[in-house]
Coordinates of C-alpha atoms and ligand atoms in Angstrom, one line a residue:
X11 CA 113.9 91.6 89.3
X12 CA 115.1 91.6 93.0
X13 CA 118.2 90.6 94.1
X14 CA 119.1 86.8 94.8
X15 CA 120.5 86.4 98.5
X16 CA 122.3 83.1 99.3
X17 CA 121.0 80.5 102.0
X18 CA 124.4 80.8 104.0
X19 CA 123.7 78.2 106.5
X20 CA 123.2 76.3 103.1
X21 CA 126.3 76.9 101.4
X22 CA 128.2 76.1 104.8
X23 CA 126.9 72.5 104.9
X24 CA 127.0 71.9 101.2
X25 CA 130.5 73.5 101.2
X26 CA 131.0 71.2 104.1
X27 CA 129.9 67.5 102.7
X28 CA 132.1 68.6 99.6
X29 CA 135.3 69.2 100.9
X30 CA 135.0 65.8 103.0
X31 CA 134.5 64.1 99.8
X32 CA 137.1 66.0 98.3
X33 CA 139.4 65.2 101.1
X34 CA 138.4 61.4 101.0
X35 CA 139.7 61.4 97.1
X36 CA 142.7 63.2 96.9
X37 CA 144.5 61.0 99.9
X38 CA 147.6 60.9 97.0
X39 CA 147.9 64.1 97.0
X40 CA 147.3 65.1 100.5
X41 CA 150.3 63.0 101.2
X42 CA 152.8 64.4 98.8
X43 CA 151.8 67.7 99.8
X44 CA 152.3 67.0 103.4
X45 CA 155.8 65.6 101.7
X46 CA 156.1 69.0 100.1
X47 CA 155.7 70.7 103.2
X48 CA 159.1 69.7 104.7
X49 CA 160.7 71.2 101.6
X50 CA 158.4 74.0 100.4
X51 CA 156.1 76.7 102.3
X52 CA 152.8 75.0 102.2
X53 CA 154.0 72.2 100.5
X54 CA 154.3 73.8 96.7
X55 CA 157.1 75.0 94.5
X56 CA 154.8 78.1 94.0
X57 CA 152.9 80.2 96.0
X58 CA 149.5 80.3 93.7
X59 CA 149.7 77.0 93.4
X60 CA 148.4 76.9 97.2
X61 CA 146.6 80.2 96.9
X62 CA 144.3 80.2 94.0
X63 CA 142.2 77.0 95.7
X64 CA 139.4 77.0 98.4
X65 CA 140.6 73.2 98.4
X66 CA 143.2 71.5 99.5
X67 CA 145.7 71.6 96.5
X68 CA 145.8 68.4 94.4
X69 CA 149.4 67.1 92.6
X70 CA 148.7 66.4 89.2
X71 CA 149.8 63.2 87.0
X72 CA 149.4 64.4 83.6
X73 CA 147.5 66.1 81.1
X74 CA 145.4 65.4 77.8
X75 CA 144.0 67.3 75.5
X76 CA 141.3 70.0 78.1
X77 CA 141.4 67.2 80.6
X78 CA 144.3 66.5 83.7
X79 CA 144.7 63.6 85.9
X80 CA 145.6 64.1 89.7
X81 CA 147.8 62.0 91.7
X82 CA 144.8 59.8 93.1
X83 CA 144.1 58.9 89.2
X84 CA 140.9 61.9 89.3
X85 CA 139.9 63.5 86.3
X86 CA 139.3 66.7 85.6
X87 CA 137.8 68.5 82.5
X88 CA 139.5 72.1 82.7
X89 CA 137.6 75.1 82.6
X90 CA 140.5 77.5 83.8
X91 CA 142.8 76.7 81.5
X92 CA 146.1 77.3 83.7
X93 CA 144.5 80.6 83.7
X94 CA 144.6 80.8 79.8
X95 CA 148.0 79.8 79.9
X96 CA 146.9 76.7 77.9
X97 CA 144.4 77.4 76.2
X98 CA 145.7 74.9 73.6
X99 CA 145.4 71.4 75.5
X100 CA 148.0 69.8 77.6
X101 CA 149.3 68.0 74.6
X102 CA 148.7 69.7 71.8
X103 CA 150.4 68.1 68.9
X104 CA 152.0 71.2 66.8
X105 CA 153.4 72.5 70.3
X106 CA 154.8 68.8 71.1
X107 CA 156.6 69.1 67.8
X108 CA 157.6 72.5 68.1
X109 CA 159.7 71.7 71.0
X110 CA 161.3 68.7 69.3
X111 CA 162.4 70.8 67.2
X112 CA 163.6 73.4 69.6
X113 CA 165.5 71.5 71.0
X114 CA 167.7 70.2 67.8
X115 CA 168.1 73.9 66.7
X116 CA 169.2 74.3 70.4
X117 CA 167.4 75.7 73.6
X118 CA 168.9 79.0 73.9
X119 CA 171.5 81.2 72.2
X120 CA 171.3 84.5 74.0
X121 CA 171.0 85.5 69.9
X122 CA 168.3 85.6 67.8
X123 CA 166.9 82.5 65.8
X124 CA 165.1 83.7 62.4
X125 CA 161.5 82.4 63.9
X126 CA 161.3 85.6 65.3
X127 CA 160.8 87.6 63.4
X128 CA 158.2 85.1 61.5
X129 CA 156.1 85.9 65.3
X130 CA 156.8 89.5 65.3
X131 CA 155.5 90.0 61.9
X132 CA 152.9 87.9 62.0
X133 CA 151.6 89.6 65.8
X134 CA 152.3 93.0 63.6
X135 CA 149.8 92.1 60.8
X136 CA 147.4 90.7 63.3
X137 CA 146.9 93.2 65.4
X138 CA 148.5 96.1 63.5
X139 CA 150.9 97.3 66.2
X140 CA 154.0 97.2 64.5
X141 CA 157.3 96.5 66.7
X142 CA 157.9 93.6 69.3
X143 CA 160.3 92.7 71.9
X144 CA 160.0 89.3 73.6
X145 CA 160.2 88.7 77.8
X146 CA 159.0 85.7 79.9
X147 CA 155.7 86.8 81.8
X148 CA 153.3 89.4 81.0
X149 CA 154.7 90.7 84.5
X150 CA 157.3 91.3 82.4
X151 CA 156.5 92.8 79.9
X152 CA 154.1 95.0 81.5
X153 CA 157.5 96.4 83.7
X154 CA 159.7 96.9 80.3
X155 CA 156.3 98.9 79.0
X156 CA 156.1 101.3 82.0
X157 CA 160.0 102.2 81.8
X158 CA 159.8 103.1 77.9
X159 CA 156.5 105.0 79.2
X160 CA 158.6 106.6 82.2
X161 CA 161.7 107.3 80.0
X162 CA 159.5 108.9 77.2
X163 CA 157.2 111.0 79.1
X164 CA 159.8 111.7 81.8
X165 CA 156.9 111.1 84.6
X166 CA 156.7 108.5 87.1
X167 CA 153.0 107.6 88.0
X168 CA 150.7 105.1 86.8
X169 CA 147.1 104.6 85.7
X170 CA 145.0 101.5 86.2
X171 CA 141.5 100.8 87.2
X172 CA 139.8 99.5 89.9
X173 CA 139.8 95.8 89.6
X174 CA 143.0 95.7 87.9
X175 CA 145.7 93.1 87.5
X176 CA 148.5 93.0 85.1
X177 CA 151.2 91.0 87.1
X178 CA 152.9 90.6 90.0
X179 CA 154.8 94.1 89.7
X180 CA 155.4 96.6 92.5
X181 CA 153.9 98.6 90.3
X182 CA 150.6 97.9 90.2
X183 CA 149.6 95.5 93.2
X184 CA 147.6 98.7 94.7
X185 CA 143.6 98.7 95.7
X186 CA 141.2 101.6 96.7
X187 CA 140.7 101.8 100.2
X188 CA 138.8 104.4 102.6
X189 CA 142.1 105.5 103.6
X190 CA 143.5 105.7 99.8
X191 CA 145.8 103.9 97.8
X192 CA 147.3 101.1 99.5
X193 CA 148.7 97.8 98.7
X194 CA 147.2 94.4 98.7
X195 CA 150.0 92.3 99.4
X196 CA 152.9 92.2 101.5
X197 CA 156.6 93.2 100.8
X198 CA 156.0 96.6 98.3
X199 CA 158.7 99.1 99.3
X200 CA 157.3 102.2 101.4
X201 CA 155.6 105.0 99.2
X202 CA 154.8 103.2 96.5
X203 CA 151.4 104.1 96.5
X204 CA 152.4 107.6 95.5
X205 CA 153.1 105.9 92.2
X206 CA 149.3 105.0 91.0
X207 CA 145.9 106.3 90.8
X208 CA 143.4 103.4 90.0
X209 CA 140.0 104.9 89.0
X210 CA 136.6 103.3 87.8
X211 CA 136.5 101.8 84.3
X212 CA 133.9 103.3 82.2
X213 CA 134.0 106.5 83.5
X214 CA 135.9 109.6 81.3
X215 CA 135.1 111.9 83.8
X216 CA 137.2 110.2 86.4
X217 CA 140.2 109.7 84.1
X218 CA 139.8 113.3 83.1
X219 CA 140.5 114.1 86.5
X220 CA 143.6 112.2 87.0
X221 CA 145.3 112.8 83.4
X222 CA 144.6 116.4 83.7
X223 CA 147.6 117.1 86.5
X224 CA 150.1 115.7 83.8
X225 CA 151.9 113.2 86.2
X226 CA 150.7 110.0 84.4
X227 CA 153.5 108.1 82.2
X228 CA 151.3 105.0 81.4
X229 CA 147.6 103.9 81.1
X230 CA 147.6 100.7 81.5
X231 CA 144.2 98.6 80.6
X232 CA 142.6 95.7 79.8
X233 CA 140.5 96.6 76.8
X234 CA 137.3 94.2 78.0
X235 CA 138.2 93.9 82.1
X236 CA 139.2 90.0 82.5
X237 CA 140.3 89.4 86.5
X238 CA 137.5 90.8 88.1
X239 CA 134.8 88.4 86.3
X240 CA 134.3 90.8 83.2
X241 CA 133.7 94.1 82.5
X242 CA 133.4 95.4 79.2
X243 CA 134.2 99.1 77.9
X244 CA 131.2 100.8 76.8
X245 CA 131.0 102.1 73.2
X246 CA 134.0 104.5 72.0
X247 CA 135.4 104.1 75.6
X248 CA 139.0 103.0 75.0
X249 CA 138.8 105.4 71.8
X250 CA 137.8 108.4 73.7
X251 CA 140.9 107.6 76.8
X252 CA 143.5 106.7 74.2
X253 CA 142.4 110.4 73.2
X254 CA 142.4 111.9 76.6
X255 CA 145.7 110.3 77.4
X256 CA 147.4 111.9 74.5
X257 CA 146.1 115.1 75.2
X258 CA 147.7 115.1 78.2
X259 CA 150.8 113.9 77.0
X260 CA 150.3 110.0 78.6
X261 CA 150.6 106.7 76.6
X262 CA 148.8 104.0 76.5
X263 CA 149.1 100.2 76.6
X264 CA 146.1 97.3 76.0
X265 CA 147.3 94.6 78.3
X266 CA 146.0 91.5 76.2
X267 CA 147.3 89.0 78.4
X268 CA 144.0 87.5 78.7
X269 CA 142.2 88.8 76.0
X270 CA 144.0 87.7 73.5
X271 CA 142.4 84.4 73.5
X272 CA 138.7 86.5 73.3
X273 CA 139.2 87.2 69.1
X274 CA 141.7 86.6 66.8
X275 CA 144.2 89.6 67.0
X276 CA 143.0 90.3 70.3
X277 CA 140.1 92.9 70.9
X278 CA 142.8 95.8 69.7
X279 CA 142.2 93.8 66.0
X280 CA 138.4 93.1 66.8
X281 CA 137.5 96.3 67.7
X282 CA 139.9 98.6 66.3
X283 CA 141.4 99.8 69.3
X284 CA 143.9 102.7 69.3
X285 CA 147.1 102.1 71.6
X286 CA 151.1 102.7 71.9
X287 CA 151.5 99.5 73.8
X288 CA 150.2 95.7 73.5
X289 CA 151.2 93.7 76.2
X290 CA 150.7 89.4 75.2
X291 CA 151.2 86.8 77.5
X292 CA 150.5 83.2 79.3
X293 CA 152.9 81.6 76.4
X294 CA 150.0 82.5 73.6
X295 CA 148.0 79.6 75.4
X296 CA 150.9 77.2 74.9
X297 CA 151.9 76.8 78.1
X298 CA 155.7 77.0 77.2
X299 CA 156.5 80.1 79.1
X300 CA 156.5 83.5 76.6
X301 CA 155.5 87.0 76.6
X302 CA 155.8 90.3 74.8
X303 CA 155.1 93.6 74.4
X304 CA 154.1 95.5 71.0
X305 CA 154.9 99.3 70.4
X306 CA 153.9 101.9 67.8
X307 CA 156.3 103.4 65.1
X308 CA 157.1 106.5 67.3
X309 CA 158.0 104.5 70.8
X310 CA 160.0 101.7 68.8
X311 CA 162.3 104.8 67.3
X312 CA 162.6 106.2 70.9
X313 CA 163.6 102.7 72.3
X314 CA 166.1 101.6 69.2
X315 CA 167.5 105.0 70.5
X316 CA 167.6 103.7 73.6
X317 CA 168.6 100.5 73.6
X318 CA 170.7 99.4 76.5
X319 CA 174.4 98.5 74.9
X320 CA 176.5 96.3 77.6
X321 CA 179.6 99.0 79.3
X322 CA 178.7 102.8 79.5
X323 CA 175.6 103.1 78.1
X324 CA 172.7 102.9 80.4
X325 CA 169.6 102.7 78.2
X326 CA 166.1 101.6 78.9
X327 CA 166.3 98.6 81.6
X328 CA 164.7 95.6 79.4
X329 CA 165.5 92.2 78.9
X330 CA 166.2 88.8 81.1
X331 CA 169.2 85.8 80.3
X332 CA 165.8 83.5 79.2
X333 CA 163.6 86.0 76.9
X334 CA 163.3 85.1 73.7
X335 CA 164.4 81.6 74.0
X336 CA 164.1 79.0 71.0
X337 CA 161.6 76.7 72.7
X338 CA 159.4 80.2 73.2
X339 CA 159.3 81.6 70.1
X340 CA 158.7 77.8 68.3
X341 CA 155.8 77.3 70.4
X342 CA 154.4 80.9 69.6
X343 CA 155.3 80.3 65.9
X344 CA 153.3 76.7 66.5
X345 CA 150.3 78.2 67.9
X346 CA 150.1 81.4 65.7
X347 CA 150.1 78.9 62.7
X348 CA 148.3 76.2 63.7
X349 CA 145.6 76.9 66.2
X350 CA 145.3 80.2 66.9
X351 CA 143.5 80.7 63.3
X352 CA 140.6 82.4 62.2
X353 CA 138.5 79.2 62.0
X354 CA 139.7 78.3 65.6
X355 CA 138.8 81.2 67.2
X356 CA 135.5 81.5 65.1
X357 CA 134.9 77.8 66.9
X358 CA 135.2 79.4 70.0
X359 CA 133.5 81.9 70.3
X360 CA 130.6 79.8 68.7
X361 CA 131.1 77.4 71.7
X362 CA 130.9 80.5 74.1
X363 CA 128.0 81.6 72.7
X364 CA 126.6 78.0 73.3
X365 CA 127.8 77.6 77.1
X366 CA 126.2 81.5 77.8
X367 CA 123.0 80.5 76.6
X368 CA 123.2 77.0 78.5
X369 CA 124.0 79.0 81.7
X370 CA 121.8 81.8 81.4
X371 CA 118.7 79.1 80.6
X372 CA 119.6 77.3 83.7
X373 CA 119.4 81.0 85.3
X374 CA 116.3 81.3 84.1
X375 CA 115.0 77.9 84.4
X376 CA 115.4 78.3 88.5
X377 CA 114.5 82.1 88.8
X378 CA 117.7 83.2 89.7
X379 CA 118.0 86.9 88.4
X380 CA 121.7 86.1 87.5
X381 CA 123.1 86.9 84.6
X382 CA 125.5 84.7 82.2
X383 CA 128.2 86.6 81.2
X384 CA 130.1 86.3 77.9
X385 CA 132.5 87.8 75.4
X386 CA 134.2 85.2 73.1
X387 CA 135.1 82.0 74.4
X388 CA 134.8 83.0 78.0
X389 CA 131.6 82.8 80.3
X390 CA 130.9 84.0 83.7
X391 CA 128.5 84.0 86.7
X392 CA 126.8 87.7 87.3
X393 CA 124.8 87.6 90.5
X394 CA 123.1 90.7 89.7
X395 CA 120.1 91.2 87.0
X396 CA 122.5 93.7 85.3
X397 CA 126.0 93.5 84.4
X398 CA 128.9 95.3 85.7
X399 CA 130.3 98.4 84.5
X400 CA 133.0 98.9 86.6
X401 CA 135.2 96.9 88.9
X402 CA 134.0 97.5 92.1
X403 CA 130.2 96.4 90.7
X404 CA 131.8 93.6 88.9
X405 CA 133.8 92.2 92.5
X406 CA 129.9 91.8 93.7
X407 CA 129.3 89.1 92.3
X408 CA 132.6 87.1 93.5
X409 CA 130.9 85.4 96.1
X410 CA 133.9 83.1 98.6
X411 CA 130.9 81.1 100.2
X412 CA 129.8 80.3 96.3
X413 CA 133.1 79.7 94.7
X414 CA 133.7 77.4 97.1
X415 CA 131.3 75.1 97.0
X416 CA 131.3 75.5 93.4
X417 CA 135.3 74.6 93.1
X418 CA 134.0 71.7 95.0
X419 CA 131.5 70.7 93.5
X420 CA 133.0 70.7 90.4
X421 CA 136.2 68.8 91.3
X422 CA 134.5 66.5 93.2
X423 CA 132.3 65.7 89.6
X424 CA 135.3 65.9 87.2
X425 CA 135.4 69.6 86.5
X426 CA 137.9 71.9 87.2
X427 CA 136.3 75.2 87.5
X428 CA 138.2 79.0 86.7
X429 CA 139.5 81.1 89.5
X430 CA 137.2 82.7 91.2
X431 CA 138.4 85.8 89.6
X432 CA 138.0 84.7 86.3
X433 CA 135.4 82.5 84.5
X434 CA 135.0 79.2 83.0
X435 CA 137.1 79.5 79.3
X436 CA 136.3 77.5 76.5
X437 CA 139.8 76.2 75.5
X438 CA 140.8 75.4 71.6
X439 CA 140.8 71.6 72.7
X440 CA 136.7 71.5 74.0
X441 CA 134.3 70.3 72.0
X442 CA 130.3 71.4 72.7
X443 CA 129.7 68.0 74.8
X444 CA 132.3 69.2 77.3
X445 CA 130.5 72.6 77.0
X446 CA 127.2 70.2 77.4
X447 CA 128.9 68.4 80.6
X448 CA 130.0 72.0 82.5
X449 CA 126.4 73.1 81.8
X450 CA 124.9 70.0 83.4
X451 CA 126.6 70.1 86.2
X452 CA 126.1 73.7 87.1
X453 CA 122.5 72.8 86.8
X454 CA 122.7 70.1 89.6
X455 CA 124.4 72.1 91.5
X456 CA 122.1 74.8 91.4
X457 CA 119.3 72.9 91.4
X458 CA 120.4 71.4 94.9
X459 CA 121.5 75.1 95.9
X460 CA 117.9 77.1 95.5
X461 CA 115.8 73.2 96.3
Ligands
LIG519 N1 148.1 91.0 82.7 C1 146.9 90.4 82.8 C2 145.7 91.1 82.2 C3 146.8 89.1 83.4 O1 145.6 88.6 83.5 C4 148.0 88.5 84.0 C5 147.9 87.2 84.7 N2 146.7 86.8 85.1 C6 149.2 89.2 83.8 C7 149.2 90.4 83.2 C8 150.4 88.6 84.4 O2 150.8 87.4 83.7 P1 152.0 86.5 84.2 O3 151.5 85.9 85.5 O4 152.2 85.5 83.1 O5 153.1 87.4 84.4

């Protein structure tokens, strides 16, 4: 099948009557962010906030269950899940009285509660990596994970692959250019480029080629690629570079911030991945802020050896004042518990089957040689009749003209759609008829989009 190409002129205008109906029901909000403005740069506490729309940014009300209110009294059935941060509902009820209870035990102690270790053995028989230690962010963790790799291996540079995101580290904020490695945001100090190579998933050869000069500490991966659309490892892929890394005397970490929420004990437990590292993140889906990092036997003897002790003995930097706070680690325990089971995710990743096929039949339905994309409970939008194998293929089909009359669209009918990195999520609070209400209004929107 050919290739679909967009009516531009089309998209413009339909992009156009959108954001004037957007604008003409989200007046609340426009005013408190022109409030904000006078306060905050571009009128929000936080830059993504702003950043991650093509719309002017809305001020919320509240949330309920997968669905949030904006300040104009809008509703909006969520699809992006705070970017899987919440993954649970906005008021889930074992979370609401896991922080109750947090806060009689007490907020914070800067000392462990006994909760956990009921989360750090219960992540260890999940996902069979053995050894935990708690941060705030999977930014986080990800930077505490590259210093144990940098200590242990006594090498500085970094893997990652095209595509990539794992945080907003110095580390790894880097993209391919024709000129070479170079970074995509502003304020990373000079010559930190020299710290990275970022090569094409899926491809041995490549990380052959880099692994062989012996300079990389840390690979760091997604197992299944989740901020560039999707990208899945071919067979024994992951396998075969866990291999490769520890030939040449690199270590490896899954970063499972995302896809964690893709099968219970992550795609490490699904699949049976090899790794040293397993970073988890985006508060388990809580949306209490929490995040950690799992290690093999071998690296947790290196770090208890190397444990930073306050005065004279400068061991591997780690740690923050908030990490492993009591509201954290109850939510986590909460979730882990209560939702995050085997029947849940089972749930799931039936629903995701269910909102692939509805997509890929409206695909069909209109001709579109598009692809629906799918790997648990999270969907996606291929514009290409095959899907991507690396990052660079899989950027293709994250189309600005689309996405933004889709974001539109969407909000201005109730739904608020994933960033355009990602893909619509089923959450552990959707039911099929929200799945049934996504799917029908993709349809009218494409109906409209190829009429
Ligand atoms: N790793 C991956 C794979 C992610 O998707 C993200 C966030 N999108 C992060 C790390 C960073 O998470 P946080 O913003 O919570 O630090």
């Amino acid at each position: 099948m050919s290739q679909f190409s967009f009516n531009r002129t089309k998209l413009q205008s339909m992009a156009n009557v959108e954001l004037a109906a957007f604008k003409q029901r989200t007046q609340k909000s426009a005013a408190l962010l022109e409030r904000g403005a006078r306060s905050m740069p571009k009128g929000v506490p936080m830059s993504w906030m702003y950043g991650l729309n093509f719309h002017p940014t809305i001020y919320v009300e509240r949330g309920k269950g997968p669905e949030f209110f904006d300040a104009d009294h809008n509703r909006y059935l969520d699809f992006n899940v705070v970017d899987l941060a919440v993954t649970m509902g906005f008021d889930n009820p074992h979370v609401r009285e896991a922080m109750r209870k947090a806060m009689e035990v007490g907020p914070h102690f800067l000392l462990p509660v006994k909760e956990a270790i009921d989360v750090a053995e219960e992540l260890a028989h999940r996902t069979g990596v053995p050894y935990w230690q708690f941060t705030m962010t999977a930014t986080g963790a990800n930077t505490e994970v590259i210093r144990i790799a940098r200590t242990i291996t006594k090498r500085s540079k970094v893997m990652v692959f095209e595509g990539h995101y794992h945080g907003h580290l110095d580390d790894t904020m880097m993209e391919n250019s024709k000129s070479g490695v170079r970074p995509y945001v502003l304020g990373l100090p000079k010559g930190v480029e020299k710290g990275i190579e970022i090569i094409p998933f899926n491809d041995l050869t490549a990380a052959e080629a880099v692994l062989k000069k012996g300079e990389i500490a840390l690979v760091l991966t997604e197992p299944a690629m989740s901020n560039c659309t999707l990208v899945k490892p071919e067979p024994g892929y992951i396998e075969a570079l866990y291999k490769l890394a520890h030939q040449y005397g690199s270590l490896l970490c899954l970063d499972e911030a995302h896809d964690f929420s893709f099968a219970y004990g992550g795609l490490k437990a699904a699949w049976n991945l090899p790794c040293d590292f397993m970073v988890l993140g985006k508060g388990l889906g809580t949306g209490i802020p929490f995040a950690l990092y799992g290690m093999s036997g071998a690296i947790n003897e290196f770090v208890d050896a190397h444990t930073q002790i306050d005065l004279g003995h400068p061991g591997i930097a780690a740690g923050g004042t908030t990490y492993a706070n009591t509201l954290a680690v109850f939510a986590a325990k909460a979730a882990l518990e209560n939702v995050l089971t085997p029947e849940n995710y089972k749930r799931t990743e039936a629903l995701g089957r269910h909102f692939a096929a509805g997509l890929q039949g409206i695909f069909d339905e209109l001709g579109l040689p598009w692809l629906a994309q799918h790997l648990g409970p999270r969907v996606g939008f291929c514009l290409f009749p095959a899907l991507p194998k690396n990052g660079k293929e899989a950027y293709r089909s994250i189309d600005v003209d689309w996405i933004t009359v889709r974001k539109l669209f969407m909000a201005n009918r109730g739904v608020w759609d994933a960033v355009a990195t990602a893909g619509p999520q089923v959450s552990f609070a959707h039911s099929s008829e929200h799945i049934d209400e996504y799917i029908g209004k993709a349809r009218d929107l494409l109906r409209q989009l190829v009429a």
